[in-house]
Amino acid sequence: MLSKSKHFISLALAFLLAVCVFALAAGAQKSGTKNGNVTVTGCLQKGDEADEFSLTGDDGKLYDLRSSSVKLAEHVGHKVTVSGQFKAEAYEKGEEKEAKEGGKKEAGDITVSTLKMVNSSCQ
């Protein structure tokens, strides 16, 4: 009888471990799409404010960029690949439709940690 209860406990622990691994994997996938580290390639442009830049990604989305460690100004007008911490744009009701009608949809903000120049022009 004791061996059956050990077997049951082992199965229960294995099941709980599998559930935890699945939950962590699902959470990691979700954070990769909403917030987390991203890599985007596109054309770097000067933003509306000082020390603010934008990148029109090859995916057609618009990203606002900032960095205290990478000199973004040196690459304005270049095609670049940037990596960094991504924070998705939070739209209020009705704003997302307006953004789509206005052209490019703003995806969110990236705090750039690395930059690689792909081409010295955006063409």
PDB file of C-alpha atoms in Angstrom:
ATOM      1  CA  MET A   1       0.000   0.000   0.000  1.00  0.00           C
ATOM      2  CA  LEU A   2       2.855   2.356   0.780  1.00  0.00           C
ATOM      3  CA  SER A   3       4.367   1.950  -2.697  1.00  0.00           C
ATOM      4  CA  LYS A   4       1.022   2.862  -4.333  1.00  0.00           C
ATOM      5  CA  SER A   5       0.847   6.112  -2.379  1.00  0.00           C
ATOM      6  CA  LYS A   6       4.470   6.939  -3.326  1.00  0.00           C
ATOM      7  CA  HIS A   7       3.609   6.251  -6.958  1.00  0.00           C
ATOM      8  CA  PHE A   8       0.518   8.479  -6.721  1.00  0.00           C
ATOM      9  CA  ILE A   9       2.508  11.292  -5.103  1.00  0.00           C
ATOM     10  CA  SER A  10       5.186  11.020  -7.821  1.00  0.00           C
ATOM     11  CA  LEU A  11       2.531  11.246 -10.545  1.00  0.00           C
ATOM     12  CA  ALA A  12       0.864  14.208  -8.848  1.00  0.00           C
ATOM     13  CA  LEU A  13       4.184  16.054  -8.544  1.00  0.00           C
ATOM     14  CA  ALA A  14       5.034  15.338 -12.189  1.00  0.00           C
ATOM     15  CA  PHE A  15       1.635  16.679 -13.250  1.00  0.00           C
ATOM     16  CA  LEU A  16       2.060  19.860 -11.184  1.00  0.00           C
ATOM     17  CA  LEU A  17       5.536  20.381 -12.598  1.00  0.00           C
ATOM     18  CA  ALA A  18       4.196  20.024 -16.150  1.00  0.00           C
ATOM     19  CA  VAL A  19       1.433  22.565 -15.420  1.00  0.00           C
ATOM     20  CA  CYS A  20       3.979  25.045 -14.020  1.00  0.00           C
ATOM     21  CA  VAL A  21       6.277  24.676 -17.020  1.00  0.00           C
ATOM     22  CA  PHE A  22       3.346  25.201 -19.407  1.00  0.00           C
ATOM     23  CA  ALA A  23       2.189  28.294 -17.486  1.00  0.00           C
ATOM     24  CA  LEU A  24       5.682  29.809 -17.510  1.00  0.00           C
ATOM     25  CA  ALA A  25       6.088  29.141 -21.230  1.00  0.00           C
ATOM     26  CA  ALA A  26       2.733  30.755 -21.991  1.00  0.00           C
ATOM     27  CA  GLY A  27       3.684  33.800 -19.900  1.00  0.00           C
ATOM     28  CA  ALA A  28       7.023  34.135 -21.685  1.00  0.00           C
ATOM     29  CA  GLN A  29       5.329  34.074 -25.098  1.00  0.00           C
ATOM     30  CA  LYS A  30       2.852  36.726 -24.042  1.00  0.00           C
ATOM     31  CA  SER A  31       5.517  39.047 -22.628  1.00  0.00           C
ATOM     32  CA  GLY A  32       7.453  38.794 -25.872  1.00  0.00           C
ATOM     33  CA  THR A  33       4.555  40.278 -27.801  1.00  0.00           C
ATOM     34  CA  LYS A  34       3.295  42.964 -25.424  1.00  0.00           C
ATOM     35  CA  ASN A  35       6.306  43.968 -23.356  1.00  0.00           C
ATOM     36  CA  GLY A  36       9.835  42.665 -23.161  1.00  0.00           C
ATOM     37  CA  ASN A  37      12.917  42.613 -25.339  1.00  0.00           C
ATOM     38  CA  VAL A  38      12.466  43.108 -29.078  1.00  0.00           C
ATOM     39  CA  THR A  39      14.605  43.504 -32.181  1.00  0.00           C
ATOM     40  CA  VAL A  40      13.277  45.653 -35.033  1.00  0.00           C
ATOM     41  CA  THR A  41      14.800  46.684 -38.364  1.00  0.00           C
ATOM     42  CA  GLY A  42      13.751  49.840 -40.177  1.00  0.00           C
ATOM     43  CA  CYS A  43      14.405  53.485 -40.991  1.00  0.00           C
ATOM     44  CA  LEU A  44      15.519  55.725 -38.107  1.00  0.00           C
ATOM     45  CA  GLN A  45      14.064  59.257 -38.049  1.00  0.00           C
ATOM     46  CA  LYS A  46      14.187  62.224 -35.673  1.00  0.00           C
ATOM     47  CA  GLY A  47      11.211  62.335 -33.325  1.00  0.00           C
ATOM     48  CA  ASP A  48       8.994  65.232 -32.262  1.00  0.00           C
ATOM     49  CA  GLU A  49      10.895  66.015 -29.065  1.00  0.00           C
ATOM     50  CA  ALA A  50      14.561  66.396 -28.099  1.00  0.00           C
ATOM     51  CA  ASP A  51      16.295  63.032 -27.658  1.00  0.00           C
ATOM     52  CA  GLU A  52      13.272  61.262 -29.165  1.00  0.00           C
ATOM     53  CA  PHE A  53      13.482  59.226 -32.348  1.00  0.00           C
ATOM     54  CA  SER A  54      11.148  57.047 -34.353  1.00  0.00           C
ATOM     55  CA  LEU A  55      11.662  53.947 -36.404  1.00  0.00           C
ATOM     56  CA  THR A  56       9.382  52.798 -39.186  1.00  0.00           C
ATOM     57  CA  GLY A  57       9.900  49.068 -39.037  1.00  0.00           C
ATOM     58  CA  ASP A  58      10.023  46.726 -41.977  1.00  0.00           C
ATOM     59  CA  ASP A  59       6.819  45.353 -40.437  1.00  0.00           C
ATOM     60  CA  GLY A  60       5.087  48.690 -41.248  1.00  0.00           C
ATOM     61  CA  LYS A  61       4.709  49.677 -37.593  1.00  0.00           C
ATOM     62  CA  LEU A  62       5.976  52.866 -35.993  1.00  0.00           C
ATOM     63  CA  TYR A  63       8.154  52.686 -32.878  1.00  0.00           C
ATOM     64  CA  ASP A  64       9.215  55.555 -30.613  1.00  0.00           C
ATOM     65  CA  LEU A  65      12.854  55.158 -29.584  1.00  0.00           C
ATOM     66  CA  ARG A  66      14.901  56.521 -26.703  1.00  0.00           C
ATOM     67  CA  SER A  67      18.310  55.595 -25.381  1.00  0.00           C
ATOM     68  CA  SER A  68      20.769  56.857 -22.825  1.00  0.00           C
ATOM     69  CA  SER A  69      23.499  54.442 -23.968  1.00  0.00           C
ATOM     70  CA  VAL A  70      23.207  54.437 -27.796  1.00  0.00           C
ATOM     71  CA  LYS A  71      23.795  57.584 -29.884  1.00  0.00           C
ATOM     72  CA  LEU A  72      20.677  57.411 -32.043  1.00  0.00           C
ATOM     73  CA  ALA A  73      21.221  60.885 -33.570  1.00  0.00           C
ATOM     74  CA  GLU A  74      24.271  59.597 -35.457  1.00  0.00           C
ATOM     75  CA  HIS A  75      22.061  57.178 -37.407  1.00  0.00           C
ATOM     76  CA  VAL A  76      19.110  59.366 -38.481  1.00  0.00           C
ATOM     77  CA  GLY A  77      18.240  58.497 -42.077  1.00  0.00           C
ATOM     78  CA  HIS A  78      19.944  55.097 -41.843  1.00  0.00           C
ATOM     79  CA  LYS A  79      18.384  51.648 -42.004  1.00  0.00           C
ATOM     80  CA  VAL A  80      19.211  50.091 -38.635  1.00  0.00           C
ATOM     81  CA  THR A  81      18.420  47.109 -36.469  1.00  0.00           C
ATOM     82  CA  VAL A  82      17.727  48.056 -32.855  1.00  0.00           C
ATOM     83  CA  SER A  83      17.207  45.881 -29.812  1.00  0.00           C
ATOM     84  CA  GLY A  84      15.895  46.874 -26.442  1.00  0.00           C
ATOM     85  CA  GLN A  85      13.096  46.936 -23.907  1.00  0.00           C
ATOM     86  CA  PHE A  86       9.675  47.219 -25.571  1.00  0.00           C
ATOM     87  CA  LYS A  87       6.549  48.722 -24.044  1.00  0.00           C
ATOM     88  CA  ALA A  88       3.394  48.323 -26.132  1.00  0.00           C
ATOM     89  CA  GLU A  89       1.296  51.378 -26.918  1.00  0.00           C
ATOM     90  CA  ALA A  90      -1.813  51.525 -24.750  1.00  0.00           C
ATOM     91  CA  TYR A  91      -4.731  52.739 -26.832  1.00  0.00           C
ATOM     92  CA  GLU A  92      -7.962  53.981 -25.334  1.00  0.00           C
ATOM     93  CA  LYS A  93     -11.274  53.106 -26.952  1.00  0.00           C
ATOM     94  CA  GLY A  94     -11.491  54.731 -30.393  1.00  0.00           C
ATOM     95  CA  GLU A  95      -7.821  55.787 -30.537  1.00  0.00           C
ATOM     96  CA  GLU A  96      -6.670  52.616 -32.277  1.00  0.00           C
ATOM     97  CA  LYS A  97      -9.160  53.160 -35.107  1.00  0.00           C
ATOM     98  CA  GLU A  98      -7.953  56.771 -35.490  1.00  0.00           C
ATOM     99  CA  ALA A  99      -4.330  55.601 -35.585  1.00  0.00           C
ATOM    100  CA  LYS A 100      -5.125  53.080 -38.332  1.00  0.00           C
ATOM    101  CA  GLU A 101      -7.002  55.694 -40.355  1.00  0.00           C
ATOM    102  CA  GLY A 102      -4.098  58.139 -39.940  1.00  0.00           C
ATOM    103  CA  GLY A 103      -1.651  55.751 -41.586  1.00  0.00           C
ATOM    104  CA  LYS A 104       0.947  53.897 -39.583  1.00  0.00           C
ATOM    105  CA  LYS A 105      -0.064  52.322 -36.316  1.00  0.00           C
ATOM    106  CA  GLU A 106       2.232  53.138 -33.409  1.00  0.00           C
ATOM    107  CA  ALA A 107       3.333  49.845 -31.899  1.00  0.00           C
ATOM    108  CA  GLY A 108       4.966  51.269 -28.781  1.00  0.00           C
ATOM    109  CA  ASP A 109       8.205  52.505 -27.241  1.00  0.00           C
ATOM    110  CA  ILE A 110      11.637  50.895 -27.319  1.00  0.00           C
ATOM    111  CA  THR A 111      14.417  51.816 -24.916  1.00  0.00           C
ATOM    112  CA  VAL A 112      17.311  50.939 -27.204  1.00  0.00           C
ATOM    113  CA  SER A 113      20.241  49.002 -25.770  1.00  0.00           C
ATOM    114  CA  THR A 114      21.969  48.025 -29.048  1.00  0.00           C
ATOM    115  CA  LEU A 115      21.994  49.363 -32.597  1.00  0.00           C
ATOM    116  CA  LYS A 116      23.482  47.894 -35.771  1.00  0.00           C
ATOM    117  CA  MET A 117      23.580  49.928 -38.960  1.00  0.00           C
ATOM    118  CA  VAL A 118      22.220  47.904 -41.886  1.00  0.00           C
ATOM    119  CA  ASN A 119      22.543  50.573 -44.586  1.00  0.00           C
ATOM    120  CA  SER A 120      23.591  54.228 -44.663  1.00  0.00           C
ATOM    121  CA  SER A 121      20.261  55.111 -46.297  1.00  0.00           C
ATOM    122  CA  CYS A 122      16.684  54.003 -45.817  1.00  0.00           C
ATOM    123  CA  GLN A 123      16.248  52.843 -49.407  1.00  0.00           C
TER     124      GLN A 123
END
